[in-house]
Structure formats: C-alpha cells, structure tokens
Coordinates of C-alpha atoms and ligand atoms in Angstrom, one line a residue:
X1 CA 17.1 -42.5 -44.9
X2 CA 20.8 -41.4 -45.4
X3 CA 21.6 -41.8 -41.8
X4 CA 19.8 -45.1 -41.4
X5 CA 21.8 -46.5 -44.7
X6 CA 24.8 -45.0 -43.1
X7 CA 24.1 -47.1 -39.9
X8 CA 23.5 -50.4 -41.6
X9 CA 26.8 -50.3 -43.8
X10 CA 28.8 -49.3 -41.1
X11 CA 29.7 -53.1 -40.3
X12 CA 30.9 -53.4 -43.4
X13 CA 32.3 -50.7 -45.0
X14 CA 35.5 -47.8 -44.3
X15 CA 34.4 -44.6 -43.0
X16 CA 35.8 -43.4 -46.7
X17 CA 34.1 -46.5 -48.2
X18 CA 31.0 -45.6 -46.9
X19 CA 30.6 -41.8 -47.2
X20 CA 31.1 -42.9 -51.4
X21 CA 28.0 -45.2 -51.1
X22 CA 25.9 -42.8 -48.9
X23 CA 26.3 -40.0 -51.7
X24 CA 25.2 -42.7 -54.5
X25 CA 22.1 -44.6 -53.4
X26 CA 18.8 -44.0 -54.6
X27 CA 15.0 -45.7 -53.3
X28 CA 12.7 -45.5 -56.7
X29 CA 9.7 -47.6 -55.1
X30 CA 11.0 -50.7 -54.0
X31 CA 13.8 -50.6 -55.9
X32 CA 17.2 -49.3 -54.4
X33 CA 20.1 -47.9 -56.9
X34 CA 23.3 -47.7 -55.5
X35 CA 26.6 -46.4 -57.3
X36 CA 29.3 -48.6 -56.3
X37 CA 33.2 -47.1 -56.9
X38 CA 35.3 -49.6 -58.9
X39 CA 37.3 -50.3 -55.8
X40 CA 34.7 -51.0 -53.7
X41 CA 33.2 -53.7 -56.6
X42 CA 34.4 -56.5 -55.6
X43 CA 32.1 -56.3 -52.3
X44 CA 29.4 -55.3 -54.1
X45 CA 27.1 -58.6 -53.9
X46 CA 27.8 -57.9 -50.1
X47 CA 26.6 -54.3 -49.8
X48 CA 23.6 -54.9 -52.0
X49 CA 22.6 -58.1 -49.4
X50 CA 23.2 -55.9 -46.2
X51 CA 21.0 -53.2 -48.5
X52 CA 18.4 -55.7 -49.2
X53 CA 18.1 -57.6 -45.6
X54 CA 18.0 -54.8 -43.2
X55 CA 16.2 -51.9 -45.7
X56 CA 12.5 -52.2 -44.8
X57 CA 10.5 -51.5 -48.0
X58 CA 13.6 -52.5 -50.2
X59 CA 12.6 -55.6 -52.4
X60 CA 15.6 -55.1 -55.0
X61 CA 18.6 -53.8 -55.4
X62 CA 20.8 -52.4 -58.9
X63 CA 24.0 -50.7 -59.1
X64 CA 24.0 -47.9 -61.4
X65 CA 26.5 -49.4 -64.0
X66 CA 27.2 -46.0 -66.6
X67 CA 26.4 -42.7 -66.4
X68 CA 23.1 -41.2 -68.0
X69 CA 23.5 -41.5 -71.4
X70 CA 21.6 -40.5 -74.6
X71 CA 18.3 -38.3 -75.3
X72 CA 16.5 -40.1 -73.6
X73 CA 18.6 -39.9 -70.2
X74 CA 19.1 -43.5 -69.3
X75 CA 21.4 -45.9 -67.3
X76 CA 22.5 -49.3 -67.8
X77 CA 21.8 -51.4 -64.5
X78 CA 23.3 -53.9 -63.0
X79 CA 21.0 -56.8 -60.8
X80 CA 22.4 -57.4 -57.4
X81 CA 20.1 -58.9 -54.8
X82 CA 16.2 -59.6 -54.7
X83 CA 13.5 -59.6 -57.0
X84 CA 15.3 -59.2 -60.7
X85 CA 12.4 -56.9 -62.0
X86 CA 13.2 -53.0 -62.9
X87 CA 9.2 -52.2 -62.6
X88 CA 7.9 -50.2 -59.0
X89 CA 5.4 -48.2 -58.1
X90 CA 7.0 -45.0 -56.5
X91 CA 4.9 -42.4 -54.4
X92 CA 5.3 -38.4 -54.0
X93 CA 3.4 -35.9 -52.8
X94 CA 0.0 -37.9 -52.6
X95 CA 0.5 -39.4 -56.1
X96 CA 1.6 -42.6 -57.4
X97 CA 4.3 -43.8 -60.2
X98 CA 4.4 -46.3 -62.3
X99 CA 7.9 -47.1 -64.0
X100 CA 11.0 -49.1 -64.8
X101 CA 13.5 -47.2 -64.1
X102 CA 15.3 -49.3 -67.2
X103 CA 13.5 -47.3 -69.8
X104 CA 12.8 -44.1 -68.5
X105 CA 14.6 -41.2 -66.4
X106 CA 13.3 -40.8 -62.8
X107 CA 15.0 -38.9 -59.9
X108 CA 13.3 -39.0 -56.2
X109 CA 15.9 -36.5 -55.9
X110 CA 13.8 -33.8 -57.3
X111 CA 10.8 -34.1 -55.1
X112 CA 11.3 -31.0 -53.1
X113 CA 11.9 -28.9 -56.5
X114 CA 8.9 -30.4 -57.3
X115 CA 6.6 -29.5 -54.7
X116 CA 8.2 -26.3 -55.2
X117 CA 6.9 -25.7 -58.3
X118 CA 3.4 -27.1 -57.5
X119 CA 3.1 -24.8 -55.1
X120 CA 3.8 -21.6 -57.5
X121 CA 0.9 -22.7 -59.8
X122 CA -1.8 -20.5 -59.2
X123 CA -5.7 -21.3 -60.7
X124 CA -6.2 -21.7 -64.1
X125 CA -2.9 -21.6 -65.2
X126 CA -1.8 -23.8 -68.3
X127 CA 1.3 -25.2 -67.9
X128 CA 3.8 -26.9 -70.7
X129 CA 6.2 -28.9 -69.4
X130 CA 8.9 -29.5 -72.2
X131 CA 10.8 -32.9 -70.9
X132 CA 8.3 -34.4 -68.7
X133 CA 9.7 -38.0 -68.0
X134 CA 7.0 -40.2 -66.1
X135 CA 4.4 -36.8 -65.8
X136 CA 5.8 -35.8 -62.1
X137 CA 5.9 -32.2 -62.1
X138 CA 2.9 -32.3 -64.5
X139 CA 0.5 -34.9 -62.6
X140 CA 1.7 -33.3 -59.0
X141 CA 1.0 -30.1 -60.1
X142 CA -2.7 -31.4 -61.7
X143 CA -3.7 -33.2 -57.9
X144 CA -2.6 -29.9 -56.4
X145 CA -3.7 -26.9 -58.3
X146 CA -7.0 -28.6 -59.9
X147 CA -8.1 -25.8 -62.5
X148 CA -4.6 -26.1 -63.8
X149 CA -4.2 -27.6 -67.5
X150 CA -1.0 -29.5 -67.9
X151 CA 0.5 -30.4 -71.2
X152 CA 3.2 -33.0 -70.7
X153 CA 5.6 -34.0 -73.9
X154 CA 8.4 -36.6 -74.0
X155 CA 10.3 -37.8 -77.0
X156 CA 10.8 -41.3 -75.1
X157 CA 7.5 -43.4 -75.8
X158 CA 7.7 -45.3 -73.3
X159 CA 7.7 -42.1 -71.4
X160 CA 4.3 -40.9 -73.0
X161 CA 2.9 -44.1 -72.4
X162 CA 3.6 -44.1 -68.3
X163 CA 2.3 -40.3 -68.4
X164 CA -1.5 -41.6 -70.1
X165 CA -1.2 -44.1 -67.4
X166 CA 0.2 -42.1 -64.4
X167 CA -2.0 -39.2 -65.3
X168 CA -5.1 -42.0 -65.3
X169 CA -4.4 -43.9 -62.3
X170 CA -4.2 -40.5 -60.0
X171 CA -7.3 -39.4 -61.8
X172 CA -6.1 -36.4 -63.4
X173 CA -6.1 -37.3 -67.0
X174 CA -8.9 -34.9 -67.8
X175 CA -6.0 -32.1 -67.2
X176 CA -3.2 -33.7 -67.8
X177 CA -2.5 -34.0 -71.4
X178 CA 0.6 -36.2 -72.4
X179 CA 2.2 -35.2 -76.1
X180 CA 4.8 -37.7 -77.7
X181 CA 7.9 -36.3 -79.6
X182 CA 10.2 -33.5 -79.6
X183 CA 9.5 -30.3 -77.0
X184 CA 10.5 -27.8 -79.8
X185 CA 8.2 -29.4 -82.8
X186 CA 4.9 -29.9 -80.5
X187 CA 5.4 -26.1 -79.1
X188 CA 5.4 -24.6 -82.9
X189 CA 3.0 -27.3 -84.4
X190 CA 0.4 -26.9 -81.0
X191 CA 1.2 -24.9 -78.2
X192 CA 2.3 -21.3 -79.3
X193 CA 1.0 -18.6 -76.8
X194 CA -0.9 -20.9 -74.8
X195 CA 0.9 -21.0 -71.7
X196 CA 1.4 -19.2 -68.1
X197 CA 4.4 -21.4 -67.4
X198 CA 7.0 -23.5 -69.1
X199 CA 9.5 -26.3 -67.2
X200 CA 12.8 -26.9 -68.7
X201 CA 13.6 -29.8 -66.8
X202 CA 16.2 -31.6 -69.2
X203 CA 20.3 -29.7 -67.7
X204 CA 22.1 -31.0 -71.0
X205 CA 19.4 -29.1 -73.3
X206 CA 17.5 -26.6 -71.6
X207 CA 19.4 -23.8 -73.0
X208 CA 18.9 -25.0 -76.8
X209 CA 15.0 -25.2 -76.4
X210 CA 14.8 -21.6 -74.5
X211 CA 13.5 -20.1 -77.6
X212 CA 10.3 -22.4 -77.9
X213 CA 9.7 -22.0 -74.3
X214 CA 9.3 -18.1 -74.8
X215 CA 7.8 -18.9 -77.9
X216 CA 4.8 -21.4 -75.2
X217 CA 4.4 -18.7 -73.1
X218 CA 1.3 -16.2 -73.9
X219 CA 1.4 -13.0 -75.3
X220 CA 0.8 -11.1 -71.9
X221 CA 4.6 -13.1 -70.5
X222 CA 4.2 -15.8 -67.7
X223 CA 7.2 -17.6 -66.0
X224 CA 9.6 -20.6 -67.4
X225 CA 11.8 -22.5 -64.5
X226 CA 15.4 -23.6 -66.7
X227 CA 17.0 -25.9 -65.3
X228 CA 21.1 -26.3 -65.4
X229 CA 24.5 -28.1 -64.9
X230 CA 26.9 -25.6 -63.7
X231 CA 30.0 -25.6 -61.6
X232 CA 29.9 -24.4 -58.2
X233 CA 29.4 -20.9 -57.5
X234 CA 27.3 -17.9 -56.5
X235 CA 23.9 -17.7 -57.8
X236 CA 23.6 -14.2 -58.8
X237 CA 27.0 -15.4 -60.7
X238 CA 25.4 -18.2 -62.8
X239 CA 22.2 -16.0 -63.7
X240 CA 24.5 -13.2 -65.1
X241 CA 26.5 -15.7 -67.3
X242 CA 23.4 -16.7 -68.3
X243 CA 21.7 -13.7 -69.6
X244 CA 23.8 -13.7 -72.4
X245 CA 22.4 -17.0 -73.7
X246 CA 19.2 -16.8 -73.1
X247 CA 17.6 -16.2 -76.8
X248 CA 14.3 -15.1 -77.0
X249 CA 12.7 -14.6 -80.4
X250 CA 9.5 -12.9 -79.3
X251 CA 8.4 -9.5 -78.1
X252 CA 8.6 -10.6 -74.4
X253 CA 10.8 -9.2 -72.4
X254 CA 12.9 -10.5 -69.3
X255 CA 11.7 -9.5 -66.0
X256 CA 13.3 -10.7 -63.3
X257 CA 15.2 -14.0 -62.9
X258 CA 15.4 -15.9 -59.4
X259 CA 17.7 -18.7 -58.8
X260 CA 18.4 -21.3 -56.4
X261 CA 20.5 -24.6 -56.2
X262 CA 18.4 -27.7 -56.4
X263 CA 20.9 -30.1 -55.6
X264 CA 24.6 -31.0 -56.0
X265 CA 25.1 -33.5 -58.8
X266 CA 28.7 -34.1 -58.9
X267 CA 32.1 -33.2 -57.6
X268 CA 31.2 -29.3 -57.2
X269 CA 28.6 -29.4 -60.0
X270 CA 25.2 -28.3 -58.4
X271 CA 21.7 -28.1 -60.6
X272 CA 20.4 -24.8 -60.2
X273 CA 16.9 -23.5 -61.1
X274 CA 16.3 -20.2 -62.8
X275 CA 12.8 -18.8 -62.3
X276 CA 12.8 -16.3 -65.2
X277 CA 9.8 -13.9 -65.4
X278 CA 8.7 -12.4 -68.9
X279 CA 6.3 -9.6 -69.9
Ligands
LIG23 C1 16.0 -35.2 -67.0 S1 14.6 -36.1 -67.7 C2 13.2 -35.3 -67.1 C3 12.8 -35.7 -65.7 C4 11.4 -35.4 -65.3 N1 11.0 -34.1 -65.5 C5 11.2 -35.8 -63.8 O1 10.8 -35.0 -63.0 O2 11.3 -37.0 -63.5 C6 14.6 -35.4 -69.3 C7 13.5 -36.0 -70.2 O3 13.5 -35.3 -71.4 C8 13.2 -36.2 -72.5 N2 13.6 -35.6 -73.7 C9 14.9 -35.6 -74.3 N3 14.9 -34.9 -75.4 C10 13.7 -34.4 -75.6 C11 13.1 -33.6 -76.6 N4 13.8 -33.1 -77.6 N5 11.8 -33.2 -76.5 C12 11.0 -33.7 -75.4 N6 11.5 -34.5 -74.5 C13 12.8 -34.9 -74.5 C14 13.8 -37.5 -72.1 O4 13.2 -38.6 -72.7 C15 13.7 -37.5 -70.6 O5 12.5 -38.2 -70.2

C-alpha cells in the first residue's frame, strides 16, 4: 500500500512533502486517514481528491485533525473528499469490523501484533483482555483458537456495544464475552484468578493497571503482554527499566519477560511489547 500511495502523490507532492504524508495515512475499511503537516494544509482538499480518485477500495477520506486524546483514545476528524460518513466495515485476519472510527479507537496498525498474539493462545485458555476497543485481539483470537474463552472490557460504551456486535456477526459470541466499565473494577468485582492470559493494550496506562492484571491471572501464573510508549532504544534496555515498576500484589512470581518493538509511533518513540511470564 505504502509504495502504491507513494506513487500516486508523487505528481503532486515534494519528495519531503511526501515522505510526511506516507508516514501518516491510515485505510480503516473504506475510510482513509491521513495526517496532513500544517504546511502542507493548504493542499489538503488536493491530496485527499488524488487519495480518493486513484485509491481503489477508498470511498472517503479524513485528516486526522488532533492527536489522540482522552480515556477513551479518540481523534477529532476532519471530512475531505467522498462519502461524509465515519462508519466502515474493516476486515483482519478472516474477521470482520464494524466501527466509526469517530467514537472508538482502531489501529490497522496492530494487525501483525495481533496475529501474534492469536497465535500464542493455546486450547482452553481464558483470556482477559483489559482495553479491548472494537474486540480485535479478543474476537481474532476466538475464530482462531476455538476452545478459548475471551473476556473483552472497555470503559467506552460505544466500544462494548461494537464488541456484542463484532463478536455476533463473526459468530463467536458464545466465547467472546464483552464487559462494560473500568479494567481494574471488572477484574476485582469478576475476574480474579480466572485467567491464562492478560492484554494490556492501552501505552498511556498499562503500567497503572499491572497489578489487576497479575491479580486476572490464575493461581498456577499464566502470561500478560504490556504494552508501552518508550523512547527509542534497546529492548533488553526498556525491560530492565521496567522491572522496577512492575507491581505485583500477589504471590506470583516473574518468570521471564520477552520484548519486541511493535511499531514506531513517533519521532524515535516505538511501542514495544513485553511478554512477561509469571508462576
Ligand atoms: C489503545 S485502545 C485499545 C485498542 C484495541 N485493543 C485494538 O486492538 O484496537 C485503548 C482502549 O482502552 C479503553 N479504556 C481506557 N481506559 C480504560 C479503563 N480504565 N478500563 C477499560 N478500558 C479502558 C479505551 O476506551 C480504548 O478503547
């Protein structure tokens, strides 16, 4: 896709111009999300018309008009070209998505990580995942692994409604269970010692919630995947800063931690995954 973008802009835009464009467009569905710099704004009507007649599959385009903001992990979008509607049906991995990417976080980004983790899950394994979005890594991981048992919470209710309805239209709703409200509360109030593996994929929090995903896991350990923003650097570097701050209120007992970088997500910021085994 990147190279095929690339190609079609190139009438248009800079080298420069264009490598700032590449490194900020996004395809949710039918929906394509570019990030436009403030000097390249005033030809954004033209870049978002280019995007929209020579983009097979591309029925709409938005430029991302803030950064993701609040609990919830939203951005204010502006309309550009095509259909004005912020509702698509997105596919990954054999499964389908329905959202508007106005009230709800969504990253194709993470579709690799994703498949990743799917394809950890072993049989029977319950797994909690603590900032769910839509249900992705919860409904994948359901159409893939099918004597898993998901539970998938979300403060955001639009959120929890899209996972009842994601979960139901890929026919895994028997084993997918969506929870509304806060991660930490529906761990204590439902899900102490019930799981074999706990996602953490919220950056900005994951650290603050550690202790209720030790607190998921069951008494014989399992394996949580925390997800963070860090600044460029070694792995084995970011796990040992880490350590430190992981707090763990239970009898478990750290393992082994694996780490890899997901992606890069700014200016030499990368998301990096910690695969943290406990006993
Ligand atoms: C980065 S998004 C998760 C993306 C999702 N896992 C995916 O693959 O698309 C973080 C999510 O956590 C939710 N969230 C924020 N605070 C929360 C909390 N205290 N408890 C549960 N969910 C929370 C947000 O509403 C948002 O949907």
């Amino acid at each position: 896709m990147g190279r095929l973008i690339k190609e079609i802009l190139a009438d248009i835009l800079t080298r420069d111009e264009l490598k700032d464009v590449i490194s900020g467009f996004d395809v949710i569905g039918d929906i394509a999300i570019v990030k436009i710099p403030d000097t390249l704004l005033p030809k954004k009507e033209l870049i978002a018309q280019t995007l929209l007649k020579n983009v097979k599959n591309i029925k709409a385009v938005f430029r991302q008009a803030s950064p993701i903001y609040g609990e919830y992990r939203l951005m204010e979008l502006e309309y550009l070209a095509g259909e004005n509607r912020t509702y698509t049906e997105h596919k990954e991995s054999g499964c389908r998505f329905l959202l508007d990417i106005q009230k709800v976080y969504f990253s194709p980004r993470l579709s690799g990580e994703r498949l990743r983790i799917a394809n950890l899950v072993k049989d029977d394994e319950v797994v909690v995942n603590m900032f769910a979005g839509v249900g992705t890594f919860s409904i994948i991981i359901a159409k893939q692994v099918k004597t898993s048992f998901n539970y998938a919470i979300d403060v955001n209710p639009y959120a929890y409604e899209m996972i009842l309805r994601n979960a139901f239209i890929n026919k895994v709703d028997d084993r997918v269970i969506a929870l509304l409200g806060d991660a930490g509360r529906a761990i204590e109030s439902r899900l102490l010692s019930s799981a074999d593996r706990v996602l953490m994929p919220f950056p900005e929090r994951a650290l603050d919630y550690f202790p209720y995903a030790v607190k998921a896991l069951k008494e014989e350990g399992g394996t949580i995947h925390l997800y963070l923003h860090v600044k460029s650097k070694p792995v084995n570097d970011v796990i040992e800063e880490t350590l430190p701050k992981l707090s763990n209120p239970t009898k478990l007992k750290i393992d082994s931690i694996n780490g890899k970088v997901v992606r890069e997500v700014g200016p030499k910021i990368d998301q990096v995954v910690l695969d943290i085994n406990l006993t």
